[in-house]
Coordinates of C-alpha atoms in Angstrom, one line a residue:
X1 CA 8.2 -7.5 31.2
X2 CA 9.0 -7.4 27.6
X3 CA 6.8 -4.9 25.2
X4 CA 5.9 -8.3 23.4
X5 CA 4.6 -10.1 26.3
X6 CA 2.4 -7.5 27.8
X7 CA 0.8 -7.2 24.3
X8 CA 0.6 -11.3 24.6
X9 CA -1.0 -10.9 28.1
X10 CA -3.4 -8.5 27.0
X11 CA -4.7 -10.4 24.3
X12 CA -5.4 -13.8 26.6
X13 CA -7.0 -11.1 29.0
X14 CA -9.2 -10.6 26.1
X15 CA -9.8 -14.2 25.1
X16 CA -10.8 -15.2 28.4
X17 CA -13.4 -12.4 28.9
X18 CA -15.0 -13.1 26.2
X19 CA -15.2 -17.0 26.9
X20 CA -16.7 -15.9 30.3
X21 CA -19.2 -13.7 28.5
X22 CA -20.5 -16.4 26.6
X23 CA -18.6 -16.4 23.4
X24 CA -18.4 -19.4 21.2
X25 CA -14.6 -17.8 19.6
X26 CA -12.7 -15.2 19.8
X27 CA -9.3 -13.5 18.5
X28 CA -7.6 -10.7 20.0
X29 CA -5.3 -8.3 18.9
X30 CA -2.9 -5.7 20.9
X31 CA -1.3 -2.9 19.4
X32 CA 1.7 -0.1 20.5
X33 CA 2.4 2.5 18.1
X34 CA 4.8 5.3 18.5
X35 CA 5.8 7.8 15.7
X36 CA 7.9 11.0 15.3
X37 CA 7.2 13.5 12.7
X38 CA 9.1 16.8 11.3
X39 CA 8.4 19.7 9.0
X40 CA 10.3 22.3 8.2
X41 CA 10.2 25.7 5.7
X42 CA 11.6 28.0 5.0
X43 CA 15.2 26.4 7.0
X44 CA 12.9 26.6 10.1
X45 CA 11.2 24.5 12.3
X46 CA 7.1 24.4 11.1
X47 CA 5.3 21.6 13.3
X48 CA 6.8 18.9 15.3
X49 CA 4.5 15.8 16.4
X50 CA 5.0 12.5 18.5
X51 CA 2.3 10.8 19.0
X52 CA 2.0 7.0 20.8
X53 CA -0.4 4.5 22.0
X54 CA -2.0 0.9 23.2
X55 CA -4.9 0.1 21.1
X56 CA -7.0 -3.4 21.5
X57 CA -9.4 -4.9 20.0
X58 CA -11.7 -8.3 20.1
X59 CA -13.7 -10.3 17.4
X60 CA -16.2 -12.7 19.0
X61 CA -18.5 -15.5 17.0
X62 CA -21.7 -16.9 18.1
X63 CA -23.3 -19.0 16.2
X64 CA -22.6 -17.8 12.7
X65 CA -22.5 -14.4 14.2
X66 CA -19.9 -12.1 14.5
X67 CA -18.9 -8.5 16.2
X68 CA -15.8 -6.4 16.6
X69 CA -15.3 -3.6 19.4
X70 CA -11.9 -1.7 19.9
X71 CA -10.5 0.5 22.7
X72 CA -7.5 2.2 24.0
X73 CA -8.2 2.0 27.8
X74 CA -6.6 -1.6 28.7
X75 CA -8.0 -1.6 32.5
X76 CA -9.2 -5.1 33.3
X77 CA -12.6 -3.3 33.6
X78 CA -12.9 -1.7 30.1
X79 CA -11.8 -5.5 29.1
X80 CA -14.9 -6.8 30.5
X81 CA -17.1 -4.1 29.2
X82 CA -15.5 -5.0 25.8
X83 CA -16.4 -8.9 26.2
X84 CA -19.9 -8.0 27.3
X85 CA -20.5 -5.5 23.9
X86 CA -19.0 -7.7 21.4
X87 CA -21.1 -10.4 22.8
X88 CA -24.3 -8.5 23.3
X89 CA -23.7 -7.4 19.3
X90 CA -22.6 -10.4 18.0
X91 CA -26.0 -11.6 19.3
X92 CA -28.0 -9.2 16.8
X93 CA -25.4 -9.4 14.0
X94 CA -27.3 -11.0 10.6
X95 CA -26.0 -15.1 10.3
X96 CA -23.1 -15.6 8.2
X97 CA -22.3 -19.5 8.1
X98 CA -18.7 -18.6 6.7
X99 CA -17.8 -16.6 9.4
X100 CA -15.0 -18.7 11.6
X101 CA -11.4 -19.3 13.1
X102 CA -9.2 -21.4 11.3
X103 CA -9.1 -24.7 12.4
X104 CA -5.6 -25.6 14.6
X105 CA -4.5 -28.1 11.6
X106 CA -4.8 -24.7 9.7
X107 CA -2.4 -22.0 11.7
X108 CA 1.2 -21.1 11.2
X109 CA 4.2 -23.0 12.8
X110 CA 6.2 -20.4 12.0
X111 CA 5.7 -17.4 13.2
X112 CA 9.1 -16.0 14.5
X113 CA 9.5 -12.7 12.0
X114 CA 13.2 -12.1 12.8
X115 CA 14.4 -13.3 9.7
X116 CA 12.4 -10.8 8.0
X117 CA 14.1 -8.0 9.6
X118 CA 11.3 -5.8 10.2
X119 CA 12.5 -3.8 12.7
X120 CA 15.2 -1.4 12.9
X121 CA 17.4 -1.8 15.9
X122 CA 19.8 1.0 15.9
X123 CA 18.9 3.8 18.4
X124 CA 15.6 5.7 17.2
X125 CA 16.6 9.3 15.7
X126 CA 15.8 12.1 17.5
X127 CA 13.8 15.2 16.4
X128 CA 16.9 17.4 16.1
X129 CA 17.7 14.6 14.0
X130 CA 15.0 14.5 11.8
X131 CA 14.4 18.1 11.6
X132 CA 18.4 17.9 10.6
X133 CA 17.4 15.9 7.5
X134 CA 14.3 17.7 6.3
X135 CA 16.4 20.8 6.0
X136 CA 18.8 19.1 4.2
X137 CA 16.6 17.9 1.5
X138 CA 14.5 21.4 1.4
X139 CA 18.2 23.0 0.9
X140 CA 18.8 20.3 -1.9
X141 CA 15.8 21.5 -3.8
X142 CA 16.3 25.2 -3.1
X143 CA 19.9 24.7 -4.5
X144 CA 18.0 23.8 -8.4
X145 CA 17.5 26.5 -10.5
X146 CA 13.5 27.5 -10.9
X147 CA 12.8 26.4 -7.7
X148 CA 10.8 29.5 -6.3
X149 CA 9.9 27.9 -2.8
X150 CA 9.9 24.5 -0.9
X151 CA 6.0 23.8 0.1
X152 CA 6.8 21.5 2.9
X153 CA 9.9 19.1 3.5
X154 CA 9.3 16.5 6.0
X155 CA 11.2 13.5 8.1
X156 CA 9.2 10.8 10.6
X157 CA 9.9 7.8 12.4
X158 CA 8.0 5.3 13.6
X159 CA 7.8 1.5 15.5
X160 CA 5.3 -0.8 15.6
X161 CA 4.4 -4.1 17.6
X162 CA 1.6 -6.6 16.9
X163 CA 0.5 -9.5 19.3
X164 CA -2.3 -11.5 17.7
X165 CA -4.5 -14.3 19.7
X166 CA -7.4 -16.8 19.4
X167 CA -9.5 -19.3 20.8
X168 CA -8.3 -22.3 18.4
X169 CA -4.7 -21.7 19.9
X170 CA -2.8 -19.2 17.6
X171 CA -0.2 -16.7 19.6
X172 CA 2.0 -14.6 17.7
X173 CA 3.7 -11.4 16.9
X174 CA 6.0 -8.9 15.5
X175 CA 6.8 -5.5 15.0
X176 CA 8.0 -2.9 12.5
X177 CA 9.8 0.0 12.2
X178 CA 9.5 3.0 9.6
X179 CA 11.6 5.9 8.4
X180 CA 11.1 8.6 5.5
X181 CA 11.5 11.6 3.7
X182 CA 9.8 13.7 1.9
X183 CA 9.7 17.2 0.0
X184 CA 7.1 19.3 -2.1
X185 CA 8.9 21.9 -4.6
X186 CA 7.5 24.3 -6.6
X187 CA 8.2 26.5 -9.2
X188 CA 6.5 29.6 -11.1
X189 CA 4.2 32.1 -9.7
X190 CA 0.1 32.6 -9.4
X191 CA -1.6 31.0 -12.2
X192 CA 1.5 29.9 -13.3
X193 CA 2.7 27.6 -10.5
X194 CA 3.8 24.1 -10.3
X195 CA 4.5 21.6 -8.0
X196 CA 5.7 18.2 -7.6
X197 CA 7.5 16.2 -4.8
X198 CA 9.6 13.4 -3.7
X199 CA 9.9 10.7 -0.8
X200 CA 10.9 7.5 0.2
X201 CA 9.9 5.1 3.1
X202 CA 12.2 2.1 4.5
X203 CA 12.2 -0.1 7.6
X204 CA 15.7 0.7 8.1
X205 CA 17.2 4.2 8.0
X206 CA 20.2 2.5 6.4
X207 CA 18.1 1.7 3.5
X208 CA 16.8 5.7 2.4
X209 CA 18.6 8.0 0.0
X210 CA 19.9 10.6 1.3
X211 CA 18.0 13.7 2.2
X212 CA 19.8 15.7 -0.7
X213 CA 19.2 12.9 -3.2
X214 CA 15.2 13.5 -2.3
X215 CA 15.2 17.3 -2.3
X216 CA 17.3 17.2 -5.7
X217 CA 14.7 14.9 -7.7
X218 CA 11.5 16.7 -6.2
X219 CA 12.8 20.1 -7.4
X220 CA 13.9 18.5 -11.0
X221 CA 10.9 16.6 -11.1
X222 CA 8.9 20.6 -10.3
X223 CA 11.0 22.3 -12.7
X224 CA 10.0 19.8 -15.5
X225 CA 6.5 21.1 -15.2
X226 CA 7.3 25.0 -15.6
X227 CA 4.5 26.2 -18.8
X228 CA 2.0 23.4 -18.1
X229 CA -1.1 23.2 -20.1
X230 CA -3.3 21.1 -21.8
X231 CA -2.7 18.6 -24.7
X232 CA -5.2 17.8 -27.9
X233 CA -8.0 15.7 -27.2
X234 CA -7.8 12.3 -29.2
X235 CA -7.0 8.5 -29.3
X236 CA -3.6 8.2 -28.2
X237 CA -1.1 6.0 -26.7
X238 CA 0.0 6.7 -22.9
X239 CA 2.5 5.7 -20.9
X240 CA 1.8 5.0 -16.9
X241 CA 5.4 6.3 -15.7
X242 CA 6.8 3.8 -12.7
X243 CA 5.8 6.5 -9.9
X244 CA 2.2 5.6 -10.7
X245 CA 2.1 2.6 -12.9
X246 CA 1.3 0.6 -9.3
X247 CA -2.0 2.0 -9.5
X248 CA -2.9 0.7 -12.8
X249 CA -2.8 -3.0 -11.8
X250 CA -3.7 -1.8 -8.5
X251 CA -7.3 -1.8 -10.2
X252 CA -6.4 -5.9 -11.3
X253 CA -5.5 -6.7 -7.7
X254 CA -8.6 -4.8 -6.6
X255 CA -10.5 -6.6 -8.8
X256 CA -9.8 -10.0 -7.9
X257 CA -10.4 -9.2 -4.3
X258 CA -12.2 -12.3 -2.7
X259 CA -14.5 -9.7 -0.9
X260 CA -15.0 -8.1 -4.7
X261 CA -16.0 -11.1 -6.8
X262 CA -18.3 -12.7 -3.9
X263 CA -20.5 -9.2 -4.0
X264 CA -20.6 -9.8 -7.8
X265 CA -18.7 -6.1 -8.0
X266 CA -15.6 -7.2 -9.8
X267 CA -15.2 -6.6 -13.7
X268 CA -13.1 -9.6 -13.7
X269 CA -15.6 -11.6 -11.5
X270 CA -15.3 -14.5 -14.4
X271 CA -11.9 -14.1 -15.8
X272 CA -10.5 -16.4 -13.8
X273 CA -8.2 -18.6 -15.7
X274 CA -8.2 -16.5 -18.6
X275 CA -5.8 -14.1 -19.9
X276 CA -5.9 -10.8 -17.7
X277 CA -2.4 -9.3 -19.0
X278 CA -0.4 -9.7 -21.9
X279 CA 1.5 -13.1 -22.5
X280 CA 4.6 -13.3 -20.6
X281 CA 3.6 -10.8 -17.5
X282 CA 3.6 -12.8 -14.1
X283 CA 1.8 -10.3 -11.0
X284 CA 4.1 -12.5 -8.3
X285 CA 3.2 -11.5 -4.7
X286 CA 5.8 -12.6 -2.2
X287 CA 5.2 -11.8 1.8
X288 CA 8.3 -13.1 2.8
X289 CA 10.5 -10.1 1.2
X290 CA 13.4 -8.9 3.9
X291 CA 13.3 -5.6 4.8
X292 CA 9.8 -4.5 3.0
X293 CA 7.3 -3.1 5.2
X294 CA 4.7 -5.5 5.1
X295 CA 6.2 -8.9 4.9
X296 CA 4.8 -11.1 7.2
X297 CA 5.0 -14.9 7.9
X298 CA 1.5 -15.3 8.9
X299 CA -1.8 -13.4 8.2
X300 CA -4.1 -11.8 10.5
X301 CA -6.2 -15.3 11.0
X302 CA -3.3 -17.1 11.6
X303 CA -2.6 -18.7 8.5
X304 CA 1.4 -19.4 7.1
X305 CA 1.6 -17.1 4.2
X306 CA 4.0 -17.8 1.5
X307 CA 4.9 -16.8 -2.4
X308 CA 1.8 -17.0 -4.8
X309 CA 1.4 -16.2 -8.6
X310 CA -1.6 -13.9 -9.0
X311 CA -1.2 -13.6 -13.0
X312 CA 1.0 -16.2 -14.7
X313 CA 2.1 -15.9 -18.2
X314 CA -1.0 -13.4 -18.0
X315 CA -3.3 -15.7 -17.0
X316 CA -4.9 -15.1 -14.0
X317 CA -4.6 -17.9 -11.3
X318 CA -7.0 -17.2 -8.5
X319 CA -8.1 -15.0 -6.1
X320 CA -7.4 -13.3 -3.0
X321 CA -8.7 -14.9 0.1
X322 CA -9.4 -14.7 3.4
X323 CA -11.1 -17.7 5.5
X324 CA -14.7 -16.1 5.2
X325 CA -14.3 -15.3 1.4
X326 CA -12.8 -18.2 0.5
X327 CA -15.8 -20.5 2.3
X328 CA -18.6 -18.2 0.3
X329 CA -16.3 -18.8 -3.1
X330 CA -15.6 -22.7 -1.9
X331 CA -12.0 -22.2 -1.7
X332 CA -9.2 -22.1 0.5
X333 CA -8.3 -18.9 1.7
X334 CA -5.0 -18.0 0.2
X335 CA -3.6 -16.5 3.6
X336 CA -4.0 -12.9 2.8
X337 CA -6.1 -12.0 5.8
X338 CA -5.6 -8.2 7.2
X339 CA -7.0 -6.5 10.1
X340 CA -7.1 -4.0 12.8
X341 CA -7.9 -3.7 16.2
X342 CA -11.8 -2.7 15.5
X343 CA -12.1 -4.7 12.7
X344 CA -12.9 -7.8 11.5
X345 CA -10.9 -9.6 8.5
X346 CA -10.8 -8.5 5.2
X347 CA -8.2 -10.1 2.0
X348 CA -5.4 -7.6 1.2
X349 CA -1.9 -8.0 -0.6
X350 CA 1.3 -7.7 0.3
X351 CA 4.6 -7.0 -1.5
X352 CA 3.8 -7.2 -5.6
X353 CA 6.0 -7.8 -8.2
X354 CA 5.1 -7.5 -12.3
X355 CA 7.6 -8.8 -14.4
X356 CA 9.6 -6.3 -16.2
X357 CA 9.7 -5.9 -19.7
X358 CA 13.0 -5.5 -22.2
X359 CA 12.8 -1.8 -23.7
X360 CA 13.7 1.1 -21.5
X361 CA 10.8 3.8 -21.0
X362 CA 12.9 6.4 -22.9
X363 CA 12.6 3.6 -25.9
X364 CA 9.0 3.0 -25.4
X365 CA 8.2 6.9 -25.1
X366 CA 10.2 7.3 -28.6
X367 CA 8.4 4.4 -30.3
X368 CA 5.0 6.0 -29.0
X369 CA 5.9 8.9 -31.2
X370 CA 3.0 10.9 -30.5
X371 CA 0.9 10.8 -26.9
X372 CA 1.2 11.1 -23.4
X373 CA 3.4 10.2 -20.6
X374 CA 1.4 10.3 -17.4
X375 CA 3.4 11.4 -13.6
X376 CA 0.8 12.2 -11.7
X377 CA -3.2 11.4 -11.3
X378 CA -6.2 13.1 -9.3
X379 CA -9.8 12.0 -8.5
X380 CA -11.2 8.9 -10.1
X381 CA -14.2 7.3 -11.6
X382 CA -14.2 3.8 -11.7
X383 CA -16.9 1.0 -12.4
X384 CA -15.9 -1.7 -10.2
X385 CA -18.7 -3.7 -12.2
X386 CA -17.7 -2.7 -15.5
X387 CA -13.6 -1.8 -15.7
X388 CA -15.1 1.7 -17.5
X389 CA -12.3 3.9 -16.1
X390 CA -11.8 7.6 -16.0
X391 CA -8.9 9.7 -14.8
X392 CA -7.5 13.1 -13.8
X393 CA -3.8 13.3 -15.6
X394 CA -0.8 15.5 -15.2
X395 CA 2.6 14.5 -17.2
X396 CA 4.3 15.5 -20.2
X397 CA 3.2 15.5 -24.2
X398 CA 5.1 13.7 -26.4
X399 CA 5.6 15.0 -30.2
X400 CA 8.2 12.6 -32.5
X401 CA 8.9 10.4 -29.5
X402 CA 10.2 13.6 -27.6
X403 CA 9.0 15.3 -24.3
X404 CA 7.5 18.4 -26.1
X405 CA 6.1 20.2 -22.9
X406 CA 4.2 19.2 -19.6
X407 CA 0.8 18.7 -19.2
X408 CA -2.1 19.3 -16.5
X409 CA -5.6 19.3 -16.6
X410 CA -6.7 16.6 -18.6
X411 CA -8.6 13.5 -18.2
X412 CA -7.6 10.0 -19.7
X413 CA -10.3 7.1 -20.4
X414 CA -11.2 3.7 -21.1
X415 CA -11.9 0.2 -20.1
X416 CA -9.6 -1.8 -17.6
X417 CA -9.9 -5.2 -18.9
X418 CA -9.0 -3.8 -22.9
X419 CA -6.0 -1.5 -21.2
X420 CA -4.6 -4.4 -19.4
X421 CA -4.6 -6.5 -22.0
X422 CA -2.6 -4.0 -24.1
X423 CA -0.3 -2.8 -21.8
X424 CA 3.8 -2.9 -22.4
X425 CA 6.0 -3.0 -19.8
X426 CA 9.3 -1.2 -19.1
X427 CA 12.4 -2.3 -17.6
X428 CA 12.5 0.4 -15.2
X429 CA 11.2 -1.7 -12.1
X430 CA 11.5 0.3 -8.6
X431 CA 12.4 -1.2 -5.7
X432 CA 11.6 -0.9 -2.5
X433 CA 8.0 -0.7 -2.9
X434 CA 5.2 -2.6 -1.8
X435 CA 3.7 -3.0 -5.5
X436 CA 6.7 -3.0 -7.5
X437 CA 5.6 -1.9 -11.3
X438 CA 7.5 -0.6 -14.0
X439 CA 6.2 2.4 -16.8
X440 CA 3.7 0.3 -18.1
X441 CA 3.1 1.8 -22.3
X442 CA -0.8 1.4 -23.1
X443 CA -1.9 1.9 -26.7
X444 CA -5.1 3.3 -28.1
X445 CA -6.6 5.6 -24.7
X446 CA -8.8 8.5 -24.8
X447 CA -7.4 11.8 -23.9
X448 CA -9.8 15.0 -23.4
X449 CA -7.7 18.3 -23.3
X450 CA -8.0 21.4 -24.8

């Protein structure tokens, strides 16, 4: 028996349990999950984990009512106590007239995820293996000068496989493989120490850098941070570096989150079709990407998903929708269902893109001439109502549109819908990465330091 049709048979043991325990619909998901993970320090062997596992779970709807229960016994008797509690739940759930399957007219045709390549075929590596190449990469960063020690450096593997089911028909699945590497440096001692790190995730091992590639740039990365302190406080322009630029429109695609605007919590609740981003930015989001983690051909209702413009010519276009959000909005959902085995539906994104811009960030960090350039960023306070946004900073000060020295412990401010409309992007796009942003410039922020 394939691994793929004892998750399919699981799933229609789930369907019909919960058909015989009086549900009106149902969908079913079957999960198997398997990773390897390796740290090392110090060129020794710290902790070595595998971990693997079944997980199911079932959704059933009764009249406008809806439940979720999960397990990871898959006896046929745990399946009928399942069917029984979602049921007996779903019965004293609140109403929710949105709540429902797709109709058949509705579901994916396509659903074979081969030609995505989202799983790595060649033999899985074994933990010699892995611990092979995190003591590579911790040797890399030992070899930089001002290194003092290597906090962790780490390798894992891991494979996936999905089987999704429902009443109106739908069958599907696919799975995933991962691979990556990673290493904390740090230099200095006591008060004086720094850290910062490096790693890289693919579906295919063939895809990674090389172990030494990723110790080297997480030791030059720590040693750039030696004499950290704190810059003036003022009104100045900062630039997001591409390592954490994603999360800045991350806040955008949060915000224009089906779930979001139907609460009313969204700051962009009634922007849609205005201008969100600068003129000539397009947020593309493309599910169909070979070789990216979370590409998918259909979502986790069963819907095709395919290639949308979220912002065009920085105007935004619509929102992100599931089936339930988009029936409380009075839209189609847009096919960006997620879920998990104990949980019902929710909209989520897959594989962003922002359009790059022309400069290079060394050009836009000399035209800056005096500000900050931001690497890394800790705690948050965010209005989801409001944009009003406030961040721990780490980075580097620039003086005359040079690095000067690098920075910790400050806090940078303001509102999301002015800073996107006032951002300026690099060329610098990364790849590989599920939201693909470059060093995104933003004029005119609010910097507390010394």
């Amino acid at each position: 028996m394939s691994e793929y049709h004892r998750l399919e048979v699981l799933t229609q043991q789930l369907l019909a349990a919960a058909r015989k325990a009086g549900a009106d619909q149902a969908d079913a998901v079957a999960l198997e999950a398997a990773a390897v993970s390796v740290d090392v320090r110090a060129g020794h062997l710290e902790h070595a984990e595998r971990a693997e596992g079944v997980e199911i779970g079932l959704r059933v709807l009764i009249g406008g009512r809806q439940a979720c229960v999960s397990a990871s016994d898959r006896s046929a008797r745990t399946i009928e106590e399942m069917a029984a509690r979602a049921v007996a739940m779903a019965r004293e759930a609140p109403v929710d007239d949105t709540l429902g399957l797709a109709e058949p007219g509705q579901l994916a045709t396509e659903t074979d995820s081969s030609r995505l390549d989202l799983y790595d075929h060649n033999p899985e590596p074994t933990p010699e293996q892995l611990q092979d190449l995190a003591l590579r990469a911790e040797a890399a960063a030992l070899a930089v000068e001002g290194v003092s020690k290597i906090e962790s450096a780490g390798a894992s593997h891991s494979q996936r496989r999905m089987w999704l089911a429902a009443s109106n028909g739908f069958s599907a699945g696919y799975g995933r493989s991962g691979h990556s590497l990673s290493t904390v440096a740090i230099t200095g001692e006591g008060l004086g120490m720094e850290r910062d790190w490096a790693g890289e995730s693919r579906v295919h091992a063939a895809d990674l850098p090389s172990p030494e590639e990723i110790g080297r740039l997480a030791a030059e990365r720590t040693v750039a941070r030696r004499g950290a302190r704190k810059p003036p406080t003022g009104a100045f322009p900062i630039l997001y570096d591409e390592r954490i630029a994603s999360g800045l429109i991350g806040h955008l695609v949060a915000a224009v989150n089906g779930a979001s605007v139907a609460r009313g919590a969204s700051w962009l609740r009634d922007a849609l079709g205005e201008q969100v981003l600068p003129k000539g930015l397009d947020l593309r989001e493309d599910p169909h990407r070979p070789r990216y983690g979370s590409s998918r051909l259909f979502d986790g209702e069963g819907l095709a998903t395919a290639p949308r413009l979220i912002v065009a010519d920085g105007v935004l276009q619509g929102w992100t929708l599931d089936l339930a959000t988009g029936r409380k909005l009075g839209m189609d959902s847009t096919a960006n269902a997620m879920r998990g085995a104990g949980s019902p539906p929710s909209p989520g994104v897959t594989n962003l893109e922002l359009t790059p811009g022309a400069r290079t960030r060394d050009e836009l960090i000399r035209e800056m001439g005096r500000g900050l350039v931001v690497t890394s960023m800790l705690g948050a306070s965010i209005n989801s109502t409001t944009g009003d946004y406030s961040r721990g900073a780490g980075g580097f000060w620039i003086e005359n549109g040079e690095i000067a020295y690098a920075v910790n412990e400050c806090t940078i401010a303001g509102n999301l819908r002015d800073m996107l409309l006032r951002v300026t992007a690099a060329n610098d796009l990364p790849d590989w990465r599920a939201m693909r942003v470059p060093s995104l410039l933003v004029e005119g922020m609010t910097v507390a330091g010394e």
